[in-house]
PDB file of C-alpha atoms in Angstrom:
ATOM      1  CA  UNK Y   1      89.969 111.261  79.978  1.00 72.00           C
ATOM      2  CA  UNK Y   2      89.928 107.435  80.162  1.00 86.00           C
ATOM      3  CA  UNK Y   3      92.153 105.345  81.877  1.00 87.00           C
ATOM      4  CA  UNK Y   4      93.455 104.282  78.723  1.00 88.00           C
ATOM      5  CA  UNK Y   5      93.979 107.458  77.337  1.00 92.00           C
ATOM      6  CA  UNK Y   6      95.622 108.712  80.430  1.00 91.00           C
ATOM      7  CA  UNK Y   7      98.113 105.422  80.383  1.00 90.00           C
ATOM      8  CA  UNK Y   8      99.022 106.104  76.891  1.00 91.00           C
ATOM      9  CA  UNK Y   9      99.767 109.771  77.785  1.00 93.00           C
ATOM     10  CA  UNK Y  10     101.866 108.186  80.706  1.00 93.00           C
ATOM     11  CA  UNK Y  11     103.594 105.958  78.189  1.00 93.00           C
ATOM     12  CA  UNK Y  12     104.953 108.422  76.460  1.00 94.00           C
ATOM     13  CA  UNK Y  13     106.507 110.286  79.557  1.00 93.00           C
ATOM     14  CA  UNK Y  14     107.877 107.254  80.455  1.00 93.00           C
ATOM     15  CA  UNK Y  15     109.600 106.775  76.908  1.00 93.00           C
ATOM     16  CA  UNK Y  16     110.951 110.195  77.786  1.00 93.00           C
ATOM     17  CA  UNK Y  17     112.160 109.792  80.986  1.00 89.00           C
ATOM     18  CA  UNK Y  18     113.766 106.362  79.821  1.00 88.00           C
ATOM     19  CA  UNK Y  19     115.970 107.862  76.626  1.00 87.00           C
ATOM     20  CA  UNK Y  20     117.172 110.950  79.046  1.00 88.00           C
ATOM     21  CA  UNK Y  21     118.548 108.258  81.412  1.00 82.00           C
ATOM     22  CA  UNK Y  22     121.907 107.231  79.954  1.00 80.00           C
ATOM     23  CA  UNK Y  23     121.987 104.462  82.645  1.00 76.00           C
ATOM     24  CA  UNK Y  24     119.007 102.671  81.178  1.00 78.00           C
ATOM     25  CA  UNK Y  25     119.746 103.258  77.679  1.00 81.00           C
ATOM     26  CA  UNK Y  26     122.749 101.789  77.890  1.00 79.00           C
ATOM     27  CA  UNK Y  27     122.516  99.228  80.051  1.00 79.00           C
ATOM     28  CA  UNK Y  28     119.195  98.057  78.345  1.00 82.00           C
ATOM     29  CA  UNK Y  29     119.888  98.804  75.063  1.00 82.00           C
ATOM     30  CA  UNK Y  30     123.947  99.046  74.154  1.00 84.00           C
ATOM     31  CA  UNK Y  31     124.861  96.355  76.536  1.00 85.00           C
ATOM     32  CA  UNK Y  32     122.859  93.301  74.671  1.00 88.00           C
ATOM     33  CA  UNK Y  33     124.296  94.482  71.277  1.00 88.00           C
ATOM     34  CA  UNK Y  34     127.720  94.622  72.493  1.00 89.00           C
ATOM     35  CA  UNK Y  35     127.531  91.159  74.030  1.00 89.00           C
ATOM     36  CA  UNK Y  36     126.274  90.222  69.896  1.00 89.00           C
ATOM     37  CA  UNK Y  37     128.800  91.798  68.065  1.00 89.00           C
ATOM     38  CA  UNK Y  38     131.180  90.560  71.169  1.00 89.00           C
ATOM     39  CA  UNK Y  39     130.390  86.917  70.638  1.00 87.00           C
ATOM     40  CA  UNK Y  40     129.592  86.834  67.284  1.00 84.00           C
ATOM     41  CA  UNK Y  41     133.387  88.350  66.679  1.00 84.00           C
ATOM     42  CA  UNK Y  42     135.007  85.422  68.958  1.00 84.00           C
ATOM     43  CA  UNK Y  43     133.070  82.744  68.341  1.00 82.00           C
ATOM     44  CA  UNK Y  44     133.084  81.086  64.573  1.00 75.00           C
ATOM     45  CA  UNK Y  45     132.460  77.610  64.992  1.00 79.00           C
ATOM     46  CA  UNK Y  46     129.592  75.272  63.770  1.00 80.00           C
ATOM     47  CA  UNK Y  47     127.495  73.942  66.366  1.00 80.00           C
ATOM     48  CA  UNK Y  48     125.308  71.751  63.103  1.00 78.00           C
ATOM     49  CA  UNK Y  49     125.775  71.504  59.594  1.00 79.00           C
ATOM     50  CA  UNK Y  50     124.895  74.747  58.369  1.00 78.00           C
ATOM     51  CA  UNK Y  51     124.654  76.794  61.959  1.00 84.00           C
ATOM     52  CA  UNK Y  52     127.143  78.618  63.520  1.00 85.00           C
ATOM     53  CA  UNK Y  53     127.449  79.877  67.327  1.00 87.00           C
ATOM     54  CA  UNK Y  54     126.870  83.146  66.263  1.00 86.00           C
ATOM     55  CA  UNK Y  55     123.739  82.187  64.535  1.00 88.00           C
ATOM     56  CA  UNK Y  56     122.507  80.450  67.583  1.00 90.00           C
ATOM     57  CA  UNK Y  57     123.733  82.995  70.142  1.00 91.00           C
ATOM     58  CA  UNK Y  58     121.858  86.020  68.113  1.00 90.00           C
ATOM     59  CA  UNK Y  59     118.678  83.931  68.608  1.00 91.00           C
ATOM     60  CA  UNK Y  60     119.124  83.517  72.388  1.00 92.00           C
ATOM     61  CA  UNK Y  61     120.296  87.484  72.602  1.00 93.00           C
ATOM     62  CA  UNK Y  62     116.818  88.886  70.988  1.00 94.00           C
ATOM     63  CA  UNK Y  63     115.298  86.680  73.772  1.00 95.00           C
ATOM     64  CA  UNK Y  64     117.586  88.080  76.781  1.00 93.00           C
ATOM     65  CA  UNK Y  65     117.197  91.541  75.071  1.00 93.00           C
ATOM     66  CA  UNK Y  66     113.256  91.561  75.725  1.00 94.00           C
ATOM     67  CA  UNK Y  67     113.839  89.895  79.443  1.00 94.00           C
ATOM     68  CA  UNK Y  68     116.221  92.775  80.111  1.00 92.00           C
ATOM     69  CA  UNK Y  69     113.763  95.191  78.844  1.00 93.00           C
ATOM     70  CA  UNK Y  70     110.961  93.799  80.769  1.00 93.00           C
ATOM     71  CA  UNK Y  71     112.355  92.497  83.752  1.00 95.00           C
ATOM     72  CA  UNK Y  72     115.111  93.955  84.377  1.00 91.00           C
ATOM     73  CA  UNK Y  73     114.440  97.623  83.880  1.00 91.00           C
ATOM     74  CA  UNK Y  74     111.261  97.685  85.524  1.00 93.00           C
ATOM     75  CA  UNK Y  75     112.565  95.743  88.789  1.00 92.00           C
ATOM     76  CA  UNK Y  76     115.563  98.417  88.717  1.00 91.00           C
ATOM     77  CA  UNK Y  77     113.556 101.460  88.074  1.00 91.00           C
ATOM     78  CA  UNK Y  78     109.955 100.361  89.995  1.00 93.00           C
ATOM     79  CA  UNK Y  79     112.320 100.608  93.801  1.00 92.00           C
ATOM     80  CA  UNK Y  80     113.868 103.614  92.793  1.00 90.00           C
ATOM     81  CA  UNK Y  81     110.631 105.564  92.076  1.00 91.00           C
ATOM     82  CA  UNK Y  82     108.635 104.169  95.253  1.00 91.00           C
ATOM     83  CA  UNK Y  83     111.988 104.980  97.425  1.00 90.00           C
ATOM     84  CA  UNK Y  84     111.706 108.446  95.599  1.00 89.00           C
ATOM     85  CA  UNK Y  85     108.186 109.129  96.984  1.00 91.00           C
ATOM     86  CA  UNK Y  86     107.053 109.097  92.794  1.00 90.00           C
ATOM     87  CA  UNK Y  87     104.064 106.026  93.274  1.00 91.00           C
ATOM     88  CA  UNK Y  88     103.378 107.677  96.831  1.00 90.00           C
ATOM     89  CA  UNK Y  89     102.729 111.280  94.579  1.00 91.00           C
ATOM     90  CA  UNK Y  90     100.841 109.107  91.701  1.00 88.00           C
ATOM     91  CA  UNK Y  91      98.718 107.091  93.955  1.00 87.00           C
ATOM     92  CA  UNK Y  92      97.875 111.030  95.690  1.00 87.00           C
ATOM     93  CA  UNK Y  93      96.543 111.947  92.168  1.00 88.00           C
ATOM     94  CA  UNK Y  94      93.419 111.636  90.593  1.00 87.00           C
ATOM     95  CA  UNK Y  95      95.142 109.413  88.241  1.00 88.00           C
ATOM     96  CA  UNK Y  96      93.595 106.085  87.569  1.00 90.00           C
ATOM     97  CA  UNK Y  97      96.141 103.380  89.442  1.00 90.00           C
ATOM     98  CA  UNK Y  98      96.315 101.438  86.058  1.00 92.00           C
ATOM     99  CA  UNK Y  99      97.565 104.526  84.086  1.00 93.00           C
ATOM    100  CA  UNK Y 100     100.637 103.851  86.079  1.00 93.00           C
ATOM    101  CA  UNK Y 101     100.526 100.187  84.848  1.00 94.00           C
ATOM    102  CA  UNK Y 102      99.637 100.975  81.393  1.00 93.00           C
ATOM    103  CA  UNK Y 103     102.059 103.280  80.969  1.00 94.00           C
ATOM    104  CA  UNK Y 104     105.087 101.436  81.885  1.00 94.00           C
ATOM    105  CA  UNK Y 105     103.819  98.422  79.310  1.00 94.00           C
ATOM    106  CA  UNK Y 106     103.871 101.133  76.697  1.00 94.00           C
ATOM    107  CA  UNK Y 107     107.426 101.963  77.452  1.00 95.00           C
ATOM    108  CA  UNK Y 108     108.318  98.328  77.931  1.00 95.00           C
ATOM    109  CA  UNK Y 109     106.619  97.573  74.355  1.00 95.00           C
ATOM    110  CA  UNK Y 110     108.375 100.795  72.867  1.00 95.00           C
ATOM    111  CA  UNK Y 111     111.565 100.480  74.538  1.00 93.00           C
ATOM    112  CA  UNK Y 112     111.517  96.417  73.427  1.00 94.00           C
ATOM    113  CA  UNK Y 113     111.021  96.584  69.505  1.00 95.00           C
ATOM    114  CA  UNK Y 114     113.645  98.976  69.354  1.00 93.00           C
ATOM    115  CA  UNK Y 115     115.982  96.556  70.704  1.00 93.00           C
ATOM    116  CA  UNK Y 116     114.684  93.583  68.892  1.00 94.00           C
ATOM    117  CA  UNK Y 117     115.344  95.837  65.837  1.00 94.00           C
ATOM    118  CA  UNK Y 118     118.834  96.425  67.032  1.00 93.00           C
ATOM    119  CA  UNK Y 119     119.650  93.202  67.307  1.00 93.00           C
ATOM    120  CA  UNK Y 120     118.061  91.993  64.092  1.00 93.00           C
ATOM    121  CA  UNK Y 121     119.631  94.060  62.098  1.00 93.00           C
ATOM    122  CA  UNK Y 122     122.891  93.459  63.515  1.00 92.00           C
ATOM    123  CA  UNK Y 123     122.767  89.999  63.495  1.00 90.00           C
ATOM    124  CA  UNK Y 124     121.426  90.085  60.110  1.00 90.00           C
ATOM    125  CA  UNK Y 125     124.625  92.690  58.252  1.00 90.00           C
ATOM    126  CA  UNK Y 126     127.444  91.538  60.365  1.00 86.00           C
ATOM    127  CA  UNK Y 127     126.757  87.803  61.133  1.00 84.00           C
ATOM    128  CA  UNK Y 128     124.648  86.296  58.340  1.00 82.00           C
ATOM    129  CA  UNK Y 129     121.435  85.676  60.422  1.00 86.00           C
ATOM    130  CA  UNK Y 130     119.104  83.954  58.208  1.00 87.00           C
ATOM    131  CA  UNK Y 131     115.713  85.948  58.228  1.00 90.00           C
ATOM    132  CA  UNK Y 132     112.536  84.067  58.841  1.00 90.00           C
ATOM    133  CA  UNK Y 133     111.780  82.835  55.033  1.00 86.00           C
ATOM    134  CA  UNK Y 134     107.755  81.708  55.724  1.00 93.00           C
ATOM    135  CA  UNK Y 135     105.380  83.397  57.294  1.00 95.00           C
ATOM    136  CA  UNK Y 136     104.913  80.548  59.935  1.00 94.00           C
ATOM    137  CA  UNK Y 137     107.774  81.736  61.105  1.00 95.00           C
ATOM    138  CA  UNK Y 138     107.423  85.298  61.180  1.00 96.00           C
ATOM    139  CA  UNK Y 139     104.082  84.382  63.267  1.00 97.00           C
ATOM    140  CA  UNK Y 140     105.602  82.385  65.476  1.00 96.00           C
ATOM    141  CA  UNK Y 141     108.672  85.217  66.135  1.00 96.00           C
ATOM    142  CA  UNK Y 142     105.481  87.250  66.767  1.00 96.00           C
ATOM    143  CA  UNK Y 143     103.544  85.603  69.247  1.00 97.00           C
ATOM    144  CA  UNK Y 144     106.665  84.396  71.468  1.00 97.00           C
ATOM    145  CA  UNK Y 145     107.691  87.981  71.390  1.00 96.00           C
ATOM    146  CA  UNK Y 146     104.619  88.844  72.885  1.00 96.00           C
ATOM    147  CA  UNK Y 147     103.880  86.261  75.296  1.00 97.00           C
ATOM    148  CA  UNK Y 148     107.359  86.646  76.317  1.00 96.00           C
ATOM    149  CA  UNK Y 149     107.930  90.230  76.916  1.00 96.00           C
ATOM    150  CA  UNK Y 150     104.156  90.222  78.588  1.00 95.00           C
ATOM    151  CA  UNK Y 151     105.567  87.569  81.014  1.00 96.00           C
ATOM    152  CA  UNK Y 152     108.728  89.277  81.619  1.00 96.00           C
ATOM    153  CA  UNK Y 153     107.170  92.728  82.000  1.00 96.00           C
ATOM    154  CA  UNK Y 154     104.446  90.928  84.978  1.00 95.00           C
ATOM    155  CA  UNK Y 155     107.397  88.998  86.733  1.00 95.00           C
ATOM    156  CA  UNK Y 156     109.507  92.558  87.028  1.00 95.00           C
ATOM    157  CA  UNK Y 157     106.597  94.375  88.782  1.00 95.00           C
ATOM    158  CA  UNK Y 158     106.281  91.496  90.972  1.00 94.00           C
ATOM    159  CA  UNK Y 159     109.804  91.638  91.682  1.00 94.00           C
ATOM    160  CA  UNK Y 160     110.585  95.090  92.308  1.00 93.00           C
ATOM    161  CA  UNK Y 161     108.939  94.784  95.353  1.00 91.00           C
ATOM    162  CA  UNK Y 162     111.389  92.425  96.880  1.00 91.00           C
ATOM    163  CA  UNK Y 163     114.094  95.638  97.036  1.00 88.00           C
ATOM    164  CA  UNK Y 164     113.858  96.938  99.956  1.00 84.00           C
ATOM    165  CA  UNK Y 165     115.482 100.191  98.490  1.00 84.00           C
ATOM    166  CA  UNK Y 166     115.805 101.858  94.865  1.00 82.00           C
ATOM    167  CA  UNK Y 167     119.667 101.187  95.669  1.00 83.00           C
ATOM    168  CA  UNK Y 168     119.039  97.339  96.042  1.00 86.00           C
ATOM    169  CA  UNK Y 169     116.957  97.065  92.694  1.00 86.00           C
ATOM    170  CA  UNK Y 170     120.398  95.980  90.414  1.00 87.00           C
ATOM    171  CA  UNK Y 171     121.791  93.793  93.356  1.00 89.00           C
ATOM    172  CA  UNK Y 172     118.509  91.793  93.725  1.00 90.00           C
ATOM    173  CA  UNK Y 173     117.349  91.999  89.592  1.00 92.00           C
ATOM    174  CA  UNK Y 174     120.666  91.687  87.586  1.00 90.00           C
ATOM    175  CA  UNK Y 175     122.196  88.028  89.513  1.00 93.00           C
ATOM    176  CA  UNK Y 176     118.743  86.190  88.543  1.00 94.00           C
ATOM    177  CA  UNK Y 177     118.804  87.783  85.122  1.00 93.00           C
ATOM    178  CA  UNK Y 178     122.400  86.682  84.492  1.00 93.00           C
ATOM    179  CA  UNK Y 179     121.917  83.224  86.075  1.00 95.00           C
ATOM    180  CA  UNK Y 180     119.167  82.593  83.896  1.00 95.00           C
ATOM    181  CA  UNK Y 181     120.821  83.811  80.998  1.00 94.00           C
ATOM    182  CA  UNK Y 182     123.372  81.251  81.599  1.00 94.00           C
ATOM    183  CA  UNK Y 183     121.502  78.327  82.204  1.00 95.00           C
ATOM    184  CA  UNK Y 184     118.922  78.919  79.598  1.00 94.00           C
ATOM    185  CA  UNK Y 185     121.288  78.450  76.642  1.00 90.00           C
ATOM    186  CA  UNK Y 186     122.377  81.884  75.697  1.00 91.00           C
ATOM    187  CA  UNK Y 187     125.831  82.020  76.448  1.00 89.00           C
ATOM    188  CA  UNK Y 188     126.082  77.875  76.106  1.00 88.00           C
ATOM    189  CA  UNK Y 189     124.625  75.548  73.512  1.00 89.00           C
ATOM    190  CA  UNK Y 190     121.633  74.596  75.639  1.00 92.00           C
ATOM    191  CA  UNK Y 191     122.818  70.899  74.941  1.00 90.00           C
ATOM    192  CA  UNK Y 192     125.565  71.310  76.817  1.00 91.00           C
ATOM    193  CA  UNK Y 193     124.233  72.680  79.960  1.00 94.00           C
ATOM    194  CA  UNK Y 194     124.367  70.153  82.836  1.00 94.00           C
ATOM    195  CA  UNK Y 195     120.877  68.418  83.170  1.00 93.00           C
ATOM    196  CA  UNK Y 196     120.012  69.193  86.533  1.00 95.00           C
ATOM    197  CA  UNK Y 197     120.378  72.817  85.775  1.00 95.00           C
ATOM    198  CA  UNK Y 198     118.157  72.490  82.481  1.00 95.00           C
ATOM    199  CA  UNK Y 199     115.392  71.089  84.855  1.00 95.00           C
ATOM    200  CA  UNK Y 200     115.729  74.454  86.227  1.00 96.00           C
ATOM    201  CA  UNK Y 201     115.770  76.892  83.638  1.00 96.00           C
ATOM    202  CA  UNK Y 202     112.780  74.982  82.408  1.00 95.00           C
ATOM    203  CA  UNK Y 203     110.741  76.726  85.056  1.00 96.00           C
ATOM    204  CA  UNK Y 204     111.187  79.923  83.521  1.00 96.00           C
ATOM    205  CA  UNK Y 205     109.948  81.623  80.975  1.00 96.00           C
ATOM    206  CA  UNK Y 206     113.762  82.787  79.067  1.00 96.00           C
ATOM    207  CA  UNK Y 207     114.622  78.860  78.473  1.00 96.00           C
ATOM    208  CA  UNK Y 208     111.219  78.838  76.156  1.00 96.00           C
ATOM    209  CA  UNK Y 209     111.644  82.125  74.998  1.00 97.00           C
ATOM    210  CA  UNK Y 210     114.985  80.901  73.650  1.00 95.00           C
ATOM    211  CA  UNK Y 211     113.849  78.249  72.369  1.00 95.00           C
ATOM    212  CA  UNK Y 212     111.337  79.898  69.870  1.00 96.00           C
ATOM    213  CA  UNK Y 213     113.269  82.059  68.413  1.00 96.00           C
ATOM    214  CA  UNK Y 214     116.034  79.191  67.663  1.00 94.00           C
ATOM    215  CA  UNK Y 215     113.130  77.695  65.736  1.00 94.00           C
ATOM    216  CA  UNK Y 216     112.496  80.966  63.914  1.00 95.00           C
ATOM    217  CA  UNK Y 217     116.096  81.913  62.797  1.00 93.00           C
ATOM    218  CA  UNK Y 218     117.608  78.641  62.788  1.00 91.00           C
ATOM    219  CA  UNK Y 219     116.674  75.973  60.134  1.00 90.00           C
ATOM    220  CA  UNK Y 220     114.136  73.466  60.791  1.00 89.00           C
ATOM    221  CA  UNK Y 221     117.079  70.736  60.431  1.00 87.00           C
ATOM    222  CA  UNK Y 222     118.116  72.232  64.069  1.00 89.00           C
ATOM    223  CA  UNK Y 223     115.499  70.866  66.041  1.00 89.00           C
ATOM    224  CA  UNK Y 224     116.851  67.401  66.185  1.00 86.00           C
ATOM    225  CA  UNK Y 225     119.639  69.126  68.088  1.00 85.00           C
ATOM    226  CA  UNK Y 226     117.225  70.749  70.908  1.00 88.00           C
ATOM    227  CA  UNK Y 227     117.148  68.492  74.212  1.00 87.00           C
ATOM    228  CA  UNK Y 228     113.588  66.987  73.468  1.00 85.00           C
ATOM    229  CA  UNK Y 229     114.218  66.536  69.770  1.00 87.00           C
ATOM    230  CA  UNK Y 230     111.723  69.153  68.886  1.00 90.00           C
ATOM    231  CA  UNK Y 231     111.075  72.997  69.020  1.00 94.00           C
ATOM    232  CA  UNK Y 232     107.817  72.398  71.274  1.00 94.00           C
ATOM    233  CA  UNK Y 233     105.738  75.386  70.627  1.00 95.00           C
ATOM    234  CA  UNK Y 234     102.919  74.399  71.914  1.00 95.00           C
ATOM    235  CA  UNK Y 235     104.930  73.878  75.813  1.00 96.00           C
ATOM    236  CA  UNK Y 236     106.262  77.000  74.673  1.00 96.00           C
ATOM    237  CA  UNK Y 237     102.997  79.021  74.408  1.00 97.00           C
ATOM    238  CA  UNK Y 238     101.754  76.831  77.763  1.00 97.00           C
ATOM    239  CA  UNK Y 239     104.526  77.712  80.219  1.00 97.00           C
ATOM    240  CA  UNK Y 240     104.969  81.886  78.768  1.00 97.00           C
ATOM    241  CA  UNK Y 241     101.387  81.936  79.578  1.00 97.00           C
ATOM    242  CA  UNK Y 242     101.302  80.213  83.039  1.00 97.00           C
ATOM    243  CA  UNK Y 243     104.058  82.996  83.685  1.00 97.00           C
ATOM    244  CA  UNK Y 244     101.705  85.639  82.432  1.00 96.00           C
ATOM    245  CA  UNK Y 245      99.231  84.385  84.662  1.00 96.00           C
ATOM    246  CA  UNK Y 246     101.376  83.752  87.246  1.00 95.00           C
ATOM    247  CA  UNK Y 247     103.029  87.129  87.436  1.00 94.00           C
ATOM    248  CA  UNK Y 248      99.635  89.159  86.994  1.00 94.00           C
ATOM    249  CA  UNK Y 249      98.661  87.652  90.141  1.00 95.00           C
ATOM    250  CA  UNK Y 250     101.744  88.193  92.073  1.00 94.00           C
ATOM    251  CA  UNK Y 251     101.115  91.979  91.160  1.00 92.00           C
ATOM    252  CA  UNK Y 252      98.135  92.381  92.551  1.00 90.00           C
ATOM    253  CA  UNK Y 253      99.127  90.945  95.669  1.00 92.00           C
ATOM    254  CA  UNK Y 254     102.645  92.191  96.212  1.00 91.00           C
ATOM    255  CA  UNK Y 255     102.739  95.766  94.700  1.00 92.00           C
ATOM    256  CA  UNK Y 256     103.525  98.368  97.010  1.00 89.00           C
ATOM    257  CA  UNK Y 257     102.844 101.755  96.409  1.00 89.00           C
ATOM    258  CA  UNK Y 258     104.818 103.309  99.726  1.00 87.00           C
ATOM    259  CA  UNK Y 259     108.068 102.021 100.947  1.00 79.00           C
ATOM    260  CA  UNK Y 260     108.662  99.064 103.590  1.00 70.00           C
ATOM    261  CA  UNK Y 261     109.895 102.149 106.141  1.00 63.00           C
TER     262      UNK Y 261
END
């Protein structure tokens, strides 16, 4: 069988292993809707004519949703499976190396629609959520969905190898996944996030992310309220892909297949 084929079988073990985890599931996929339905239930006011918090914040939240399915579950799980002896057993095999790879996008890909789902429909029946009206739009929702989650997916390889244990994973992943959630105008009208910390969350890949689905759920009337006047897709597209390049290479030269001991 072909690497490919073997990946794809390794996917769907992966899906598997994910859904009989309650940990994951609900951590990846309860804990985003709750913080919706959370905020969306406290928060009522009108950031512009015509846009409410909750309208905003769902935006932001099917952003965070595919960086905590990307990043954060696979800098979590990655340390707990090489502290586990698992990659040392795979790499053993006569398993192609990518399989490995290939099947953990599969799961990340699987495991990510069914929370952008999620949170589309729940934004959409209990807070109003406008649905993309043009197709534009529903092209543009695509293609920062998948520059985004392909970025995220990269940088949480990369970083599970900074754990030094599977029990480390959360406390190094989860801090830099909340901070960024913070500063990248999820929780706060981006606006309204000091300027020094903007400059910051610009680096990274969930400020843009954010950004392009605000211009896909939120009228076009919006933009003037966005920091540069504008949704910028094209910087969007140009900095998610510098990530994706950016994290492929950091994989290749920081994944560890045996741990630091």
């Amino acid at each position: 069988m072909t690497a490919l084929h073997l990946g794809l079988l390794r996917g769907g073990l992966e899906i598997k292993q994910f859904l009989r985890s309650r940990e994951s599931v609900v951590f990846t996929l309860a804990f985003p809707l709750l913080l919706l339905v959370l905020f969306g239930a406290i928060f009522e006011d009108e950031l512009a004519p015509g846009v409410s918090y909750t309208q905003y914040f769902a935006a932001g939240m099917l952003a965070a949703g595919l960086l905590s399915t990307g990043f954060q579950s696979l800098a979590i799980q990655i340390p707990i499976e090489r502290e586990k002896g698992i990659l040392k057993r795979l790499r053993g095999t006569p398993m192609p190396r990518v399989a490995y790879f290939v099947g953990k996008v599969v799961m990340v890909l699987a495991i990510g629609l069914a929370e952008t789902v999620l949170l589309l429909a729940t934004a959409v029946l209990l807070f109003d959520l406008p649905l993309p009206s043009t197709a534009g739009k529903w092209l543009t929702f695509a293609w920062v969905g998948v520059l985004g989650i392909t970025a995220c997916t990269l940088c949480g390889i990369a970083f599970s190898s900074l754990a030094r244990s599977g029990r480390s994973g959360p406390a190094v992943a989860t801090p830099v996944a909340i901070v960024l959630q913070f500063i990248s105008g999820i929780f706060i009208p981006y606006q309204n996030i000091p300027g020094w910390l903007r400059d910051i969350a610009s680096v990274f890949p969930l400020k843009w992310m954010c950004q392009g689905m605000r211009s896909v759920f939120l009228p076009d009337s919006f933009a003037a309220q966005e920091v540069d006047g504008g949704w910028q897709h094209g910087t969007t597209a140009l900095v998610l892909g510098a990530w994706i390049v950016g994290g492929l290479v950091l994989c290749l030269a920081t994944f560890r297949w045996t741990d630091r001991s």
